[in-house]
Structures are given as C-alpha cells and as structure tokens.
Amino acid sequence: MKEELIELLQYRIVEGAIGPSALRNQGNSGVLAAARYFLKAIDLFKFTVTTERKFNSVLNAHTEQLKVSFPKGARHWGAARKALNLYLRDVLYNRYLFRHFGFRKIEKWLEVPLDSYSAKAIRKGFGIKELPPWKGIKYLTPESSQAYQEAAKRIASKGGFARVHLDILYWRGVGQDTELA
C-alpha cells in the first residue's frame, strides 16, 4: 500500500480513537488537539519490537513525550497513556495498518486503555483489595497503571485473548457483572 494512503489511514484512526470524550476533564481544552497532533507524528514501526521489555520501553518513552506535549495544567501521565493505548488499539483493529506495521507480534503486549469503566470491571474481575483505588485518569501513575494492566492480563488470559480487547467488552458493558468478560 502506498505510504501516502498509510499516513492518511493513521490520521483517520487518530481522529476516531481520540474523540472529545476520550480526554475530557483533563485540565485544559488543548489536550485533545495536542494528543491528536502528537499521535499523527508517531513512527509506529518503533513499537514493533521483539520483546515485551522493549515494547514497554517504547510505550513508556512515548507516554512521557506525549505528556509533556500537553498544555500546562494538563500534563497528566494517565491521560497520555490512555490516548496512546486507544490509538494503538485502533491501529491493531485496522487490517491495513495492522499488516503494514506488523502489529501481530505486539498484540499480546498492548495494554487495555484504562478509564473508569475498565477500571471498575477489572477491580470486580480481579479483586478490589488487590488493586489501588481508582481516582481517575488524571491521577493514574505508572505504578497504579501497571497493577491494573497485570490484573487485566490475568483476566483476559482466562478468556484466551489479549488484554487490549477487554476495552471493547467493558465499554459495551459486557463482562462487568461477571468474573470474566
């Protein structure tokens, strides 16, 4: 597929993945535009690495870069991580981008985009006492995110799929009242 078409598909995916509700209440009206601008410029080939450790390193670096690109007063790690995870998930779900960037090998490492819905369902499915309290995306730290992602990985493995897919189930309300989505 021509590079120009790939680029246009990436832009379309960014616009769809990072809608107004994805980053609302993050402290500044410029967060949405900043996230979209940053994500459109990402080289997705950097994510298709050979180990989970390398993947996490790339994900963490991009999260920090996105965070500092946000306007002052809105530089929240959790908002940056959510935007990045939403985008990567939607790239995974687009067959052309999936193929072009080799996302098959990283699907198992992609994170579930965390928000109040997914956090509530993960807490219910994994155990409230084992996870840090959910205070909101704005207050999410790398440590609390890691705890939720590990719990999500365990829940998803019971269903035989990658944790990134839990978002689709939880957003639709599937699995929130059961142990496994």
Coordinates of C-alpha atoms in Angstrom, one line a residue:
M1 CA 0.0 0.0 0.0
K2 CA 1.3 3.5 -0.8
E3 CA 2.9 5.4 2.1
E4 CA 0.5 8.3 1.5
L5 CA -2.5 6.1 2.0
I6 CA -1.0 4.6 5.1
E7 CA -0.4 8.1 6.5
L8 CA -4.0 9.1 5.8
L9 CA -5.3 5.9 7.4
Q10 CA -3.2 6.8 10.5
Y11 CA -4.7 10.2 10.6
R12 CA -8.2 8.8 10.3
I13 CA -7.5 6.3 13.1
V14 CA -6.2 9.1 15.4
E15 CA -9.3 11.2 14.8
G16 CA -11.6 8.3 15.6
A17 CA -9.7 6.9 18.5
I18 CA -9.1 10.2 20.3
G19 CA -12.6 11.7 20.3
P20 CA -13.8 14.5 22.6
S21 CA -14.9 12.1 25.4
A22 CA -11.6 10.2 25.5
L23 CA -9.7 13.1 27.2
R24 CA -12.4 15.2 28.8
N25 CA -11.8 16.8 32.2
Q26 CA -8.0 16.6 31.9
G27 CA -7.4 20.2 32.9
N28 CA -7.2 22.1 29.6
S29 CA -9.2 22.4 26.4
G30 CA -6.0 22.0 24.3
V31 CA -5.3 18.4 25.4
L32 CA -7.4 16.8 22.6
A33 CA -5.6 18.8 19.8
A34 CA -2.2 18.2 21.4
A35 CA -2.8 14.4 21.6
R36 CA -4.0 14.2 18.0
Y37 CA -1.1 16.2 16.7
F38 CA 1.4 14.1 18.6
L39 CA -0.1 10.7 17.7
K40 CA -0.2 11.6 14.0
A41 CA 3.5 12.0 14.0
I42 CA 4.4 8.7 15.7
D43 CA 6.5 6.2 13.8
L44 CA 4.6 3.1 14.6
F45 CA 7.4 0.8 13.4
K46 CA 9.2 1.8 16.7
F47 CA 6.5 -0.3 18.5
T48 CA 7.1 -3.5 16.6
V49 CA 10.0 -4.8 18.6
T50 CA 11.0 -8.3 19.5
T51 CA 10.4 -8.4 23.3
E52 CA 7.9 -7.2 25.8
R53 CA 10.6 -5.3 27.7
K54 CA 11.5 -3.3 24.6
F55 CA 7.8 -2.7 23.8
N56 CA 7.3 -1.3 27.3
S57 CA 10.3 0.9 27.0
V58 CA 9.0 2.4 23.7
L59 CA 5.5 2.7 25.2
N60 CA 6.8 4.5 28.3
A61 CA 9.0 6.8 26.3
H62 CA 6.1 7.8 24.1
T63 CA 3.8 8.3 27.1
E64 CA 6.3 10.7 28.6
Q65 CA 6.8 12.6 25.3
L66 CA 3.0 12.9 24.8
K67 CA 2.5 14.0 28.4
V68 CA 5.0 16.9 28.0
S69 CA 3.3 17.9 24.7
F70 CA 0.1 18.6 26.6
P71 CA -0.7 22.2 27.7
K72 CA 0.5 23.3 31.1
G73 CA -2.0 22.3 33.8
A74 CA -2.9 19.2 31.8
R75 CA 0.3 17.2 31.7
H76 CA -1.1 14.0 33.2
W77 CA 0.7 10.7 32.7
G78 CA -2.6 8.8 32.8
A79 CA -4.2 10.9 30.0
A80 CA -1.2 10.4 27.8
R81 CA -1.1 6.7 28.4
K82 CA -4.9 6.4 27.7
A83 CA -4.6 8.3 24.4
L84 CA -1.6 6.2 23.3
N85 CA -3.4 3.0 24.2
L86 CA -6.6 4.0 22.4
Y87 CA -4.6 4.8 19.3
L88 CA -2.5 1.6 19.3
R89 CA -5.7 -0.5 19.9
D90 CA -7.4 1.1 16.9
V91 CA -4.3 0.6 14.7
L92 CA -4.5 -3.1 15.8
Y93 CA -8.1 -3.2 14.6
N94 CA -7.3 -1.7 11.2
R95 CA -6.3 -4.5 8.8
Y96 CA -4.1 -2.3 6.6
L97 CA -2.2 -0.7 9.4
F98 CA -2.0 -3.9 11.4
R99 CA -0.3 -5.6 8.4
H100 CA 1.9 -2.6 7.4
F101 CA 3.3 -2.1 10.9
G102 CA 3.5 -5.8 11.9
F103 CA 1.2 -5.5 14.9
R104 CA 0.6 -9.2 15.1
K105 CA 3.8 -9.6 17.1
I106 CA 2.9 -7.0 19.7
E107 CA -0.9 -7.7 20.2
K108 CA -0.2 -9.7 23.3
W109 CA 1.7 -6.7 24.8
L110 CA -0.8 -4.0 24.1
E111 CA -2.5 -2.5 27.1
V112 CA -6.2 -2.1 27.8
P113 CA -6.9 1.6 27.7
L114 CA -7.8 2.5 31.3
D115 CA -10.8 4.6 32.2
S116 CA -13.5 4.4 34.9
Y117 CA -15.4 1.6 33.1
S118 CA -12.4 -0.6 32.5
A119 CA -11.0 0.1 36.0
K120 CA -14.3 -0.8 37.6
A121 CA -14.6 -4.0 35.6
I122 CA -11.0 -5.0 36.3
R123 CA -11.5 -4.4 40.0
K124 CA -14.6 -6.5 40.0
G125 CA -13.0 -9.3 38.0
F126 CA -9.7 -9.4 39.8
G127 CA -10.4 -8.2 43.3
I128 CA -10.8 -4.8 44.7
K129 CA -8.4 -5.3 47.6
E130 CA -5.5 -6.3 45.4
L131 CA -5.6 -3.1 43.3
P132 CA -5.0 0.5 44.1
P133 CA -8.1 2.7 44.4
W134 CA -9.3 4.2 41.1
K135 CA -9.2 8.0 41.3
G136 CA -9.4 8.8 37.6
I137 CA -7.2 9.0 34.6
K138 CA -5.8 12.3 35.7
Y139 CA -4.4 10.7 38.8
L140 CA -3.1 7.5 37.2
T141 CA 0.6 6.8 37.9
P142 CA 2.9 4.3 36.2
E143 CA 2.7 2.1 39.3
S144 CA -1.1 2.0 39.5
S145 CA -1.4 1.5 35.8
Q146 CA 1.0 -1.4 36.0
A147 CA -1.2 -3.0 38.7
Y148 CA -4.3 -2.7 36.6
Q149 CA -2.6 -3.9 33.5
E150 CA -1.3 -7.0 35.2
A151 CA -4.8 -7.7 36.6
A152 CA -6.2 -7.2 33.1
K153 CA -3.7 -9.6 31.6
R154 CA -4.8 -12.3 34.0
I155 CA -8.5 -11.7 33.4
A156 CA -8.0 -11.7 29.6
S157 CA -5.9 -14.9 29.7
K158 CA -8.8 -16.7 31.2
G159 CA -10.8 -15.8 28.1
G160 CA -7.9 -16.8 25.8
F161 CA -7.3 -13.3 24.4
A162 CA -5.0 -10.3 24.8
R163 CA -5.9 -7.7 27.5
V164 CA -6.2 -4.9 24.9
H165 CA -9.6 -6.5 23.8
L166 CA -11.1 -6.1 27.3
D167 CA -11.8 -2.4 26.5
I168 CA -14.3 -3.4 23.8
L169 CA -16.1 -5.7 26.2
Y170 CA -16.1 -3.3 29.1
W171 CA -17.1 -0.3 27.0
R172 CA -20.1 -2.1 25.8
G173 CA -20.9 -3.3 29.4
V174 CA -20.1 -6.9 28.6
G175 CA -18.3 -8.7 31.4
Q176 CA -18.8 -6.1 34.1
D177 CA -21.2 -8.3 36.0
T178 CA -19.3 -11.5 35.6
E179 CA -15.9 -12.8 36.6
L180 CA -14.7 -12.9 33.1
A181 CA -15.7 -10.9 30.1

